[in-house]
XYZ file of C-alpha atoms in Angstrom:
700
model
C 0.677 32.353 30.574
C -2.198 30.071 31.187
C -4.454 28.445 29.015
C -7.121 27.229 31.663
C -9.282 30.076 30.237
C -9.372 32.022 26.557
C -5.772 33.589 27.288
C -6.219 37.403 26.895
C -7.907 39.995 29.780
C -10.361 41.390 28.276
C -8.447 44.553 25.920
C -6.223 41.619 24.339
C -3.913 41.909 26.831
C -1.740 38.438 26.969
C -2.061 36.863 30.313
C 1.509 36.314 32.676
C 3.537 33.318 31.230
C 3.236 30.176 33.067
C 5.715 28.177 33.970
C 4.018 24.840 35.314
C 2.208 24.844 32.140
C 3.518 21.787 30.501
C 1.356 21.518 27.324
C -2.660 21.647 27.050
C -4.514 21.964 30.077
C -4.554 19.297 32.644
C -8.028 21.401 34.074
C -10.831 20.664 32.302
C -14.726 20.236 31.783
C -16.563 18.122 29.362
C -17.626 20.085 25.995
C -20.715 20.134 23.988
C -22.506 17.443 26.478
C -25.890 17.594 24.707
C -24.309 16.109 21.330
C -22.584 13.580 22.999
C -25.980 12.933 24.748
C -27.511 12.451 21.270
C -24.945 10.897 19.660
C -24.868 7.477 22.605
C -28.427 7.832 22.188
C -28.151 7.254 18.077
C -25.127 4.666 18.833
C -28.142 2.812 21.269
C -30.354 3.051 18.292
C -27.660 1.859 16.186
C -27.829 -1.390 17.977
C -31.103 -1.678 18.245
C -31.226 -1.870 14.274
C -28.521 -4.315 13.960
C -30.486 -6.254 16.439
C -33.889 -6.174 14.499
C -32.507 -6.677 10.943
C -29.872 -10.508 12.746
C -32.817 -10.687 14.184
C -35.104 -10.839 10.578
C -32.175 -11.526 7.912
C -30.746 -14.319 6.461
C -27.547 -14.392 4.676
C -27.838 -16.947 3.196
C -30.591 -15.880 0.634
C -27.311 -14.449 -1.278
C -25.015 -17.163 -0.393
C -27.027 -20.273 -0.860
C -29.437 -21.323 -4.080
C -33.131 -21.742 -3.927
C -35.561 -23.878 -4.978
C -38.629 -22.631 -6.405
C -40.656 -23.112 -2.981
C -37.585 -20.447 -1.662
C -36.288 -23.698 0.024
C -31.798 -23.063 0.703
C -30.110 -26.133 -1.206
C -27.594 -27.288 1.035
C -29.575 -26.420 4.339
C -31.907 -27.436 6.426
C -34.301 -30.827 5.397
C -32.531 -29.984 1.926
C -28.567 -30.971 3.211
C -27.900 -33.465 1.900
C -29.214 -32.309 -1.675
C -26.814 -29.002 -2.313
C -26.568 -28.347 -5.943
C -29.295 -26.799 -8.033
C -31.139 -28.018 -11.103
C -33.083 -26.433 -13.850
C -35.512 -28.301 -15.349
C -35.152 -26.282 -19.033
C -31.847 -24.345 -18.816
C -33.199 -22.303 -21.969
C -36.025 -20.767 -20.348
C -32.628 -19.109 -18.518
C -31.979 -16.751 -21.794
C -35.040 -14.859 -20.722
C -34.762 -10.872 -20.809
C -36.575 -11.342 -17.138
C -33.768 -13.175 -15.812
C -32.505 -9.972 -15.832
C -34.527 -8.222 -14.187
C -35.954 -10.258 -11.345
C -32.687 -12.727 -11.198
C -35.020 -16.126 -11.352
C -35.464 -18.388 -14.462
C -38.623 -19.049 -15.625
C -38.172 -23.226 -14.808
C -38.983 -25.135 -11.925
C -35.851 -25.130 -10.327
C -35.078 -28.432 -7.670
C -32.354 -28.988 -5.138
C -30.537 -32.355 -5.762
C -27.620 -33.953 -4.421
C -26.018 -34.171 -7.571
C -25.842 -32.986 -11.027
C -26.758 -35.697 -13.748
C -24.008 -37.213 -15.456
C -26.327 -38.421 -18.344
C -27.983 -37.266 -21.278
C -31.585 -38.571 -22.073
C -35.038 -38.392 -22.073
C -37.850 -38.376 -21.193
C -39.808 -40.636 -22.737
C -35.890 -42.758 -23.647
C -35.816 -43.530 -19.464
C -39.950 -43.911 -18.897
C -38.679 -47.416 -21.186
C -36.106 -48.283 -19.052
C -36.235 -49.503 -14.946
C -32.821 -49.082 -15.031
C -32.741 -45.084 -16.250
C -36.037 -44.772 -14.727
C -35.088 -45.179 -11.578
C -31.571 -42.822 -12.255
C -34.517 -40.108 -13.966
C -36.534 -39.903 -11.194
C -34.131 -38.550 -8.854
C -34.389 -35.510 -10.699
C -38.049 -35.002 -10.102
C -40.156 -32.441 -8.383
C -42.022 -35.880 -6.499
C -42.546 -39.736 -7.466
C -44.474 -39.180 -10.681
C -45.894 -43.328 -10.051
C -47.646 -44.565 -13.023
C -48.314 -41.440 -15.008
C -47.750 -41.280 -18.644
C -45.389 -39.139 -19.637
C -47.785 -36.437 -21.069
C -49.109 -36.033 -17.787
C -46.428 -36.107 -16.201
C -44.900 -33.317 -18.572
C -47.995 -31.407 -18.278
C -47.517 -31.021 -14.392
C -44.431 -30.067 -14.310
C -43.018 -33.385 -12.051
C -40.284 -34.082 -13.902
C -37.698 -32.518 -16.594
C -38.968 -33.054 -20.001
C -34.621 -34.069 -21.133
C -31.559 -34.478 -18.802
C -27.803 -32.803 -19.652
C -24.692 -33.901 -18.789
C -23.599 -31.287 -16.422
C -20.815 -30.309 -13.403
C -22.268 -28.220 -10.337
C -20.676 -24.481 -10.591
C -21.372 -22.013 -7.867
C -23.945 -24.788 -6.110
C -25.631 -25.034 -9.884
C -25.759 -27.667 -12.739
C -25.010 -26.134 -15.830
C -24.335 -28.617 -18.894
C -20.939 -29.521 -19.704
C -20.529 -28.013 -23.340
C -17.489 -28.260 -25.577
C -16.142 -27.486 -28.946
C -15.563 -29.611 -32.133
C -13.356 -26.810 -33.996
C -15.211 -24.184 -33.910
C -18.903 -26.205 -33.132
C -20.407 -26.462 -30.116
C -21.293 -29.750 -28.400
C -22.696 -31.133 -25.612
C -20.683 -34.070 -23.927
C -19.381 -35.482 -27.527
C -22.718 -34.462 -29.586
C -23.460 -31.578 -31.411
C -27.244 -31.848 -31.463
C -29.526 -33.494 -28.247
C -33.127 -34.148 -27.797
C -35.467 -31.957 -25.676
C -37.898 -35.039 -24.482
C -40.669 -32.925 -26.861
C -39.766 -34.535 -30.203
C -37.434 -31.682 -30.984
C -33.997 -31.565 -32.241
C -31.778 -28.598 -31.159
C -28.260 -27.502 -31.599
C -25.926 -27.881 -28.456
C -25.736 -23.619 -28.913
C -29.277 -23.591 -27.813
C -27.889 -23.889 -24.678
C -25.352 -20.578 -24.591
C -27.852 -17.834 -24.329
C -29.353 -19.722 -20.875
C -26.271 -20.387 -19.519
C -25.023 -17.124 -20.515
C -28.011 -15.285 -17.910
C -27.844 -18.568 -15.344
C -23.977 -17.611 -15.182
C -23.980 -13.634 -15.014
C -21.387 -13.520 -12.772
C -19.120 -17.275 -13.679
C -16.608 -15.105 -15.489
C -16.190 -13.448 -12.490
C -16.027 -15.671 -9.681
C -13.812 -18.243 -11.904
C -11.216 -15.228 -11.534
C -12.442 -14.436 -7.718
C -10.829 -17.820 -7.454
C -7.637 -17.569 -9.207
C -6.776 -13.946 -7.550
C -7.573 -16.208 -4.431
C -5.449 -18.581 -5.286
C -2.525 -16.110 -6.106
C -3.124 -14.813 -2.319
C -2.276 -18.497 -0.937
C 0.451 -18.215 -2.669
C 1.793 -15.020 -2.230
C 0.452 -13.679 1.087
C 4.004 -13.994 2.401
C 5.620 -12.159 -0.046
C 2.802 -9.519 0.203
C 3.849 -9.082 3.893
C 7.428 -8.669 3.590
C 6.792 -5.853 0.716
C 4.856 -3.975 2.974
C 6.915 -4.634 5.841
C 8.922 -2.672 3.576
C 7.204 -0.045 2.940
C 7.128 0.511 6.635
C 10.936 1.117 7.095
C 11.114 2.889 4.489
C 8.728 5.388 5.260
C 9.887 5.373 9.137
C 13.205 6.527 7.381
C 11.672 9.323 5.034
C 10.494 10.438 7.778
C 13.213 10.575 9.987
C 14.953 12.110 6.762
C 12.653 14.825 6.941
C 14.792 16.086 9.766
C 17.715 17.419 7.485
C 16.452 16.799 3.864
C 13.519 19.121 4.185
C 15.265 22.358 3.479
C 17.163 21.167 0.693
C 13.850 19.440 -0.626
C 12.014 23.104 -0.816
C 14.188 24.904 -2.013
C 15.341 21.801 -4.741
C 11.656 21.838 -5.962
C 11.385 25.709 -6.400
C 14.987 25.861 -8.268
C 13.638 23.095 -10.579
C 9.586 24.825 -11.304
C 12.258 27.844 -12.143
C 14.470 25.884 -14.085
C 11.609 23.879 -16.188
C 9.996 27.260 -16.513
C 12.979 28.614 -17.613
C 13.391 26.127 -20.648
C 10.504 26.774 -21.873
C 10.600 29.978 -22.653
C 13.481 29.070 -24.698
C 12.285 25.867 -26.335
C 9.226 28.995 -27.634
C 11.893 31.850 -28.581
C 13.836 28.574 -30.421
C 10.917 27.932 -32.314
C 9.499 31.604 -32.728
C 12.908 31.698 -34.138
C 12.873 29.337 -36.320
C 9.536 30.121 -37.969
C 11.121 33.489 -39.217
C 10.657 32.076 -42.808
C 8.823 30.383 -43.166
C 5.563 30.501 -45.647
C 2.210 31.511 -44.037
C 4.044 31.283 -40.225
C 3.530 35.328 -39.873
C -0.797 35.329 -40.386
C -2.314 35.905 -37.145
C -4.873 33.188 -35.230
C -7.582 35.833 -35.307
C -7.266 35.557 -39.345
C -6.129 31.749 -38.894
C -9.663 31.580 -37.078
C -10.919 28.876 -34.965
C -9.380 24.849 -36.640
C -10.284 21.730 -35.425
C -7.057 20.648 -36.192
C -4.809 21.895 -32.997
C -1.865 21.601 -34.799
C -2.454 24.027 -37.215
C -1.698 26.041 -34.511
C 2.047 24.940 -33.573
C 3.189 26.363 -37.318
C 1.618 29.890 -36.403
C 4.901 32.016 -35.109
C 2.005 34.013 -32.963
C 1.861 31.159 -31.002
C 4.754 30.482 -29.730
C 4.906 34.210 -28.899
C 1.676 33.844 -27.305
C 3.703 30.685 -24.813
C 6.020 32.944 -24.457
C 3.993 36.084 -22.366
C 2.276 33.292 -20.990
C 5.448 31.215 -19.169
C 7.389 34.342 -18.720
C 4.763 35.729 -16.936
C 4.336 32.846 -14.678
C 8.304 32.654 -13.976
C 7.933 36.657 -12.767
C 5.148 35.659 -10.054
C 6.956 32.161 -8.903
C 10.289 34.485 -8.504
C 8.550 37.508 -6.859
C 7.053 35.051 -5.131
C 9.898 33.440 -3.225
C 11.259 36.518 -3.213
C 8.499 38.507 -0.826
C 7.786 34.980 0.253
C 11.195 34.083 1.042
C 10.848 34.158 4.954
C 7.150 32.605 5.358
C 9.145 29.685 3.347
C 11.977 29.235 5.673
C 9.373 29.560 8.447
C 7.399 26.585 6.880
C 10.774 24.423 5.814
C 11.675 24.248 9.866
C 8.310 24.315 10.967
C 8.735 20.874 8.443
C 11.913 19.553 10.632
C 10.615 20.393 13.900
C 7.929 18.403 12.795
C 10.975 14.891 12.728
C 11.748 16.227 16.156
C 8.239 16.184 17.504
C 7.236 12.513 15.917
C 10.941 11.096 17.366
C 10.200 12.951 20.990
C 6.391 11.003 20.041
C 7.595 7.715 18.480
C 4.265 6.100 19.270
C 2.488 8.406 17.661
C 3.419 6.965 14.025
C 1.811 3.519 15.053
C -1.362 5.486 16.185
C -3.140 4.718 12.247
C -3.274 1.092 13.462
C -5.416 2.141 15.910
C -7.790 3.830 14.324
C -7.812 1.594 11.159
C -8.849 -1.361 13.690
C -11.922 1.443 15.122
C -12.384 2.181 10.828
C -12.831 -1.784 10.377
C -15.305 -2.025 13.449
C -17.471 0.555 12.019
C -17.588 -0.883 8.506
C -17.663 -4.643 8.982
C -20.329 -3.425 11.328
C -22.205 -1.730 8.442
C -21.126 -4.699 6.212
C -22.770 -6.884 8.430
C -26.345 -4.714 8.816
C -26.481 -3.757 5.456
C -26.638 -7.013 4.590
C -29.208 -8.591 7.449
C -31.669 -5.826 6.166
C -31.400 -6.463 2.923
C -32.484 -9.876 3.340
C -34.710 -9.610 5.774
C -37.803 -9.963 3.212
C -40.196 -12.371 3.048
C -39.653 -15.073 -0.687
C -42.311 -13.955 -3.409
C -43.670 -15.882 -4.849
C -45.303 -15.276 -8.948
C -46.468 -16.615 -11.688
C -44.281 -17.789 -14.058
C -45.952 -19.461 -17.644
C -44.837 -20.447 -21.576
C -47.987 -19.275 -22.909
C -50.223 -16.048 -22.969
C -51.513 -15.556 -19.768
C -53.301 -12.865 -18.142
C -52.116 -13.174 -14.648
C -48.922 -13.106 -15.650
C -45.817 -11.985 -13.530
C -48.641 -11.872 -10.397
C -48.247 -12.371 -6.946
C -49.687 -16.171 -5.942
C -49.460 -18.754 -3.077
C -48.175 -21.884 -4.027
C -50.056 -23.730 -0.991
C -53.469 -22.734 -2.868
C -52.945 -22.203 -6.400
C -53.563 -25.129 -7.680
C -57.382 -23.783 -6.313
C -57.258 -20.904 -7.460
C -58.424 -18.921 -10.194
C -55.263 -17.633 -11.825
C -54.453 -21.439 -12.165
C -58.290 -22.567 -13.965
C -57.605 -19.568 -15.912
C -54.117 -20.779 -16.493
C -53.777 -23.929 -16.364
C -49.976 -24.149 -18.004
C -49.059 -21.650 -15.475
C -46.734 -22.209 -12.278
C -46.656 -20.796 -9.284
C -42.755 -19.773 -8.446
C -40.728 -18.443 -6.535
C -39.303 -15.307 -7.554
C -37.452 -13.000 -5.218
C -37.164 -11.827 -1.372
C -39.468 -8.709 -0.565
C -42.788 -8.031 1.201
C -45.516 -6.224 2.566
C -45.573 -5.960 6.824
C -45.156 -2.238 8.198
C -41.471 -3.738 9.319
C -40.808 -3.723 5.290
C -42.379 -0.748 4.218
C -39.826 1.022 6.845
C -37.034 -1.043 5.505
C -35.487 1.720 3.440
C -35.499 3.967 6.535
C -33.167 1.383 8.819
C -30.916 1.319 5.722
C -31.229 5.115 5.461
C -29.703 4.743 9.125
C -27.652 2.435 8.416
C -25.336 4.875 5.773
C -26.095 7.821 8.210
C -24.468 6.088 11.436
C -21.727 4.344 9.567
C -20.506 7.861 7.983
C -21.476 9.287 11.654
C -18.842 7.591 13.893
C -16.800 6.480 10.745
C -15.456 10.346 11.475
C -15.965 10.494 14.935
C -13.309 7.763 15.002
C -11.302 9.645 12.604
C -12.002 13.200 14.439
C -10.548 11.160 17.642
C -7.394 10.061 15.896
C -6.449 13.814 14.798
C -7.802 14.767 18.295
C -5.159 12.237 20.383
C -2.620 13.610 17.134
C -2.905 17.270 18.117
C -2.795 16.399 22.375
C 0.482 15.151 22.221
C 1.923 16.864 19.911
C 1.233 19.751 21.495
C 2.198 18.721 24.203
C 5.840 18.816 22.684
C 5.787 21.965 21.266
C 3.812 23.893 24.501
C 7.387 21.809 26.937
C 9.686 24.882 27.989
C 12.708 22.690 28.439
C 12.541 19.699 25.607
C 12.242 17.426 25.612
C 13.048 17.109 29.813
C 9.370 18.910 30.204
C 7.530 16.607 27.629
C 4.623 14.518 29.907
C 5.340 11.086 30.308
C 3.202 9.106 27.253
C 2.004 11.420 25.626
C -0.379 9.405 23.528
C -1.746 7.862 25.808
C -3.239 11.048 28.029
C -3.954 12.684 24.587
C -6.764 9.980 24.515
C -7.434 9.731 27.757
C -8.333 13.339 27.781
C -10.118 13.417 24.138
C -12.544 10.253 25.774
C -12.777 11.693 28.266
C -13.942 15.684 28.040
C -14.950 16.468 24.946
C -16.245 12.793 23.147
C -19.571 15.804 22.954
C -17.185 18.177 20.412
C -16.003 15.168 18.657
C -19.216 13.910 17.919
C -20.837 17.456 17.076
C -17.980 17.784 14.650
C -18.597 14.440 12.760
C -22.103 15.623 12.759
C -21.275 18.232 10.321
C -19.762 16.390 8.359
C -21.584 13.671 7.958
C -24.691 15.522 7.607
C -23.046 16.633 4.317
C -21.823 13.041 3.063
C -24.996 11.497 3.134
C -26.561 14.554 1.184
C -23.632 14.083 -1.109
C -24.718 10.338 -1.561
C -28.657 11.297 -2.080
C -27.677 13.300 -4.693
C -24.858 10.709 -6.466
C -28.248 8.654 -6.369
C -30.900 10.979 -7.601
C -28.157 12.694 -10.010
C -27.615 8.758 -11.152
C -32.075 8.556 -11.741
C -31.713 11.873 -13.699
C -29.423 10.372 -16.797
C -31.859 9.074 -18.752
C -33.621 12.487 -18.300
C -33.248 14.744 -21.481
C -33.757 18.242 -18.800
C -30.453 19.380 -19.379
C -32.327 22.102 -16.628
C -32.185 19.605 -14.205
C -29.068 18.027 -14.677
C -27.330 21.802 -14.668
C -28.406 22.412 -11.437
C -27.728 18.221 -10.480
C -24.333 19.384 -10.893
C -23.995 22.638 -9.275
C -25.713 21.313 -6.480
C -23.239 18.461 -6.144
C -20.069 21.141 -6.364
C -20.898 23.590 -3.909
C -21.540 20.571 -1.676
C -17.930 18.998 -2.336
C -16.502 22.005 -1.768
C -18.495 22.278 1.677
C -17.572 18.747 2.556
C -14.106 20.415 2.198
C -14.448 23.565 4.441
C -15.887 21.496 6.973
C -13.247 18.727 7.093
C -10.166 21.406 7.457
C -12.663 23.493 9.752
C -13.147 20.662 11.895
C -9.515 19.441 11.619
C -8.062 22.810 13.271
C -11.166 22.668 16.128
C -9.445 20.028 17.020
C -6.340 20.912 17.883
C -7.495 23.902 19.372
C -10.106 21.703 21.511
C -6.957 19.398 22.141
C -5.063 22.660 24.017
C -7.637 24.821 25.496
C -10.126 21.879 26.422
C -12.635 24.733 24.662
C -15.666 23.514 22.760
C -16.568 22.624 18.982
C -18.188 26.332 18.407
C -15.597 28.210 20.115
C -12.406 26.375 19.050
C -13.924 26.206 15.253
C -14.001 29.824 15.371
C -10.680 31.231 17.053
C -8.755 28.454 14.943
C -10.662 30.009 11.747
C -9.850 33.945 12.283
C -6.580 32.844 13.857
C -5.887 31.598 10.766
C -7.780 34.199 8.534
C -4.669 36.710 10.445
C -2.115 34.391 8.663
C -3.178 33.765 5.803
C -0.354 33.954 3.585
C 1.636 31.938 5.946
C -1.622 29.264 5.861
C -1.250 28.962 2.380
C 2.589 28.447 2.408
C 2.779 25.771 4.105
C 0.045 24.494 2.958
C 1.467 23.921 -0.052
C 4.846 22.989 1.158
C 3.979 20.470 3.080
C 1.340 19.254 0.411
C 4.412 18.627 -1.755
C 6.943 17.073 0.374
C 4.679 14.189 1.077
C 3.423 13.233 -2.656
C 7.215 12.746 -3.045
C 7.791 10.862 0.441
C 4.436 8.615 -0.824
C 5.354 8.824 -3.881
C 8.994 7.823 -3.682
C 7.691 4.877 -0.901
C 4.745 3.689 -3.789
C 7.957 4.058 -6.483
C 11.061 1.865 -4.918
C 8.312 -0.876 -2.724
C 6.718 -1.227 -6.330
C 9.209 -1.632 -8.403
C 10.836 -4.301 -6.059
C 7.730 -6.054 -5.792
C 7.195 -5.900 -10.107
C 10.248 -7.266 -10.282
C 10.547 -10.162 -7.762
C 6.490 -11.187 -8.829
C 6.779 -10.680 -12.650
C 10.128 -13.215 -12.628
C 11.573 -10.662 -14.740
C 15.158 -10.517 -13.314
C 16.925 -13.766 -12.804
C 17.736 -12.386 -9.585
C 14.433 -13.653 -7.853
C 13.481 -16.940 -10.052
C 13.768 -19.542 -7.329
C 10.959 -17.703 -4.974
C 9.228 -16.212 -6.693
C 5.947 -18.045 -7.087
C 3.712 -19.619 -10.077
C 0.542 -16.972 -9.853
C -2.154 -16.804 -12.160
C -1.939 -12.903 -12.169
C 1.024 -11.766 -11.161
C -0.263 -8.119 -11.003
C -2.608 -9.294 -8.542
C 0.445 -9.331 -5.369
C 1.837 -6.886 -7.086
C -1.226 -3.857 -7.020
C -2.433 -5.662 -4.187
C 1.722 -4.139 -2.860
C 1.173 -0.902 -4.540
C -1.937 0.426 -2.583
C -0.893 -1.497 0.232
C 2.147 0.539 0.581
C -0.048 3.587 -0.219
C -1.976 3.111 2.725
C 0.978 2.114 4.887
C 2.547 5.411 3.001
C -0.308 7.152 3.554
C -1.044 6.218 7.292
C 2.618 7.259 8.223
C 2.234 10.825 6.731
C -1.197 11.926 8.033
C 0.949 11.418 11.417
C 2.877 14.215 9.962
C 0.638 16.417 8.236
C -0.875 16.124 11.647
C 1.804 17.600 13.340
C 3.392 20.191 11.125
C -0.886 21.626 11.416
C -0.323 21.219 15.783
C 3.045 22.942 15.528
C 1.428 25.383 13.031
C -1.097 26.490 15.164
C 1.156 26.299 18.366
C 3.264 28.380 16.575
C 0.563 31.133 15.991
C -0.343 30.928 19.564
C 2.634 31.431 20.752
C 3.493 34.675 18.584
C 0.236 36.161 19.213
C 0.953 35.632 23.121
C 4.432 36.182 24.282
C 6.407 39.188 23.104
C 10.074 37.182 24.074
C 10.091 39.114 27.434
C 10.933 37.130 31.226
C 7.517 36.707 31.775
C 6.145 35.858 28.371
C 8.852 34.192 26.399
C 8.411 32.162 23.022
C 8.477 28.155 23.238
C 9.390 27.366 19.518
C 12.773 26.433 18.735
C 15.828 28.398 18.560
C 15.753 27.975 15.021
C 12.523 29.237 14.529
C 12.666 32.273 16.476
C 16.203 32.770 13.925
C 13.881 32.715 10.840
C 12.273 35.429 12.954
C 14.425 37.323 14.314
C 13.642 37.592 17.440
C 15.065 36.051 20.823
C 13.939 35.106 24.297
C 15.592 37.349 27.124
C 17.670 36.622 29.634
C 15.635 37.225 33.287
């Protein structure tokens, strides 16, 4: 059989078998060149967007606090002043804080937070206190009076003993019984002649420290990781070993697991029929149990229906029908189920011969990590590539409130003249330049290329594994005819000849995924709307594109297998794979469900075993590990990490196994259609598969 061409002569007659063929074709040409060029240009554009973002962006805007003039505390000229001090923390209780993320009070970078509680009036009367107090003034007030200092907002009206958190100064609050205190006092002087309760500081602190509790938890979690990381790695290593053992065992127990699963389903349904029959008989002499469901009507309490014999009769009939259908399916699909089992066993053998394939997901994960990191860094730089925006803040009525202003000439502006007590303070980052106007376009391009590149990396892994496992299947004498280093050879072929096909398939998927993201965004915006028609239409669109994404993923996966085997372009390979599967749709469904169930059991087993071990180890609920268990704030942190990591490891191993099954299945279908067992066209499937199909290769 020659697979350098389509494999069929005109009229559908297969070509003769070529005994020199040892896997996917070696003589190939580049496929989907135009899409390859577009992909490379898009990547160059992606790098250009990254360079522009990196040249304009400044991540310090989300890392360091910013004072009222837009300068970063702890950076540049303020390197020795890393903490942000609020003149009046109670102003942070304004709802505007949650909208513009800036308190309407002067903010100053300081070298230390105040450790004393005093007022401006009291400090101004004592030279030693006044020297300390001026450390928290925007500029040296000189000989100005207290009234003038407060009017020009050069210094805060009062200082409260504070502690730094997240590089910000917050009052040191405590409790005496149920009473909130600041320092040791339940009241404090606000510097304007009013004596306030310490509890008045709480609302401002809540808004100003909206992430405070979350950051504390994050620090504790980080500390737990520093104490338990090596034990987490040991648990994940156990997950790797168990995954390898499970794949090896599948060669021997796949058949047993499938038939036990089928028998268990039949037994469970049979038990359900028996249980319902017992309930039906026991209700025979119960009063009012013989009324019909129609007579009973709708009841909000559904337990009422369980006291009616007709309900249990309906359960018996439904379960009996389901039981009958399953038994008939097993009888009529007996041979196809046996084929699925043999393919599962054959996949285990293939993974055993191409053992390096088990570790290929690490390479895919590494590439995906690069894509995700580049997207994340570019997104941060794009989001921080804006300029500081200043707005008018005031404590009294002002017609210019929240209007944009320029701090350099604000004292001479009409806004200041109309509102003498107002100030021009830093509000947030934005911009009106052409670059800032098209910033949303760059963000969209960043998201789109992220999906395209991530799908490309995934597609590369699928085609590489498909090429390696196809080399195993089409080897006439296994393992002698399997090429050396089949995985590396398949990776080289995929990148050298089929980058365009990979880019084409991943582009289709990326377009659908971006549309789904936009639909989710629109749906989020429509949540507040009361238009039920729009909500229904949005729900239908989301459902349709979800189905479309699943279909494209299925089609791409099989198209990549055909590209890996025959070297055709993406569209032709997708068409051939689709029609090949449609001609064997029953086999496809049976194999898909059997494989899914086996792999689901494997993941469940691995995650369960490793998770149970992690629970008993980190929780300290057993005496066996008490000496080695680290002291943790939250013992569930390493347990959840181990569970998620074990699932990802199991998924990585079994994704290789699933790709192997899909590849061998397509090869198996091709083998059946192209060959007839004659010396000229012998079958290349295993002897067990030949036995199941009651076929054999004729001797020469």
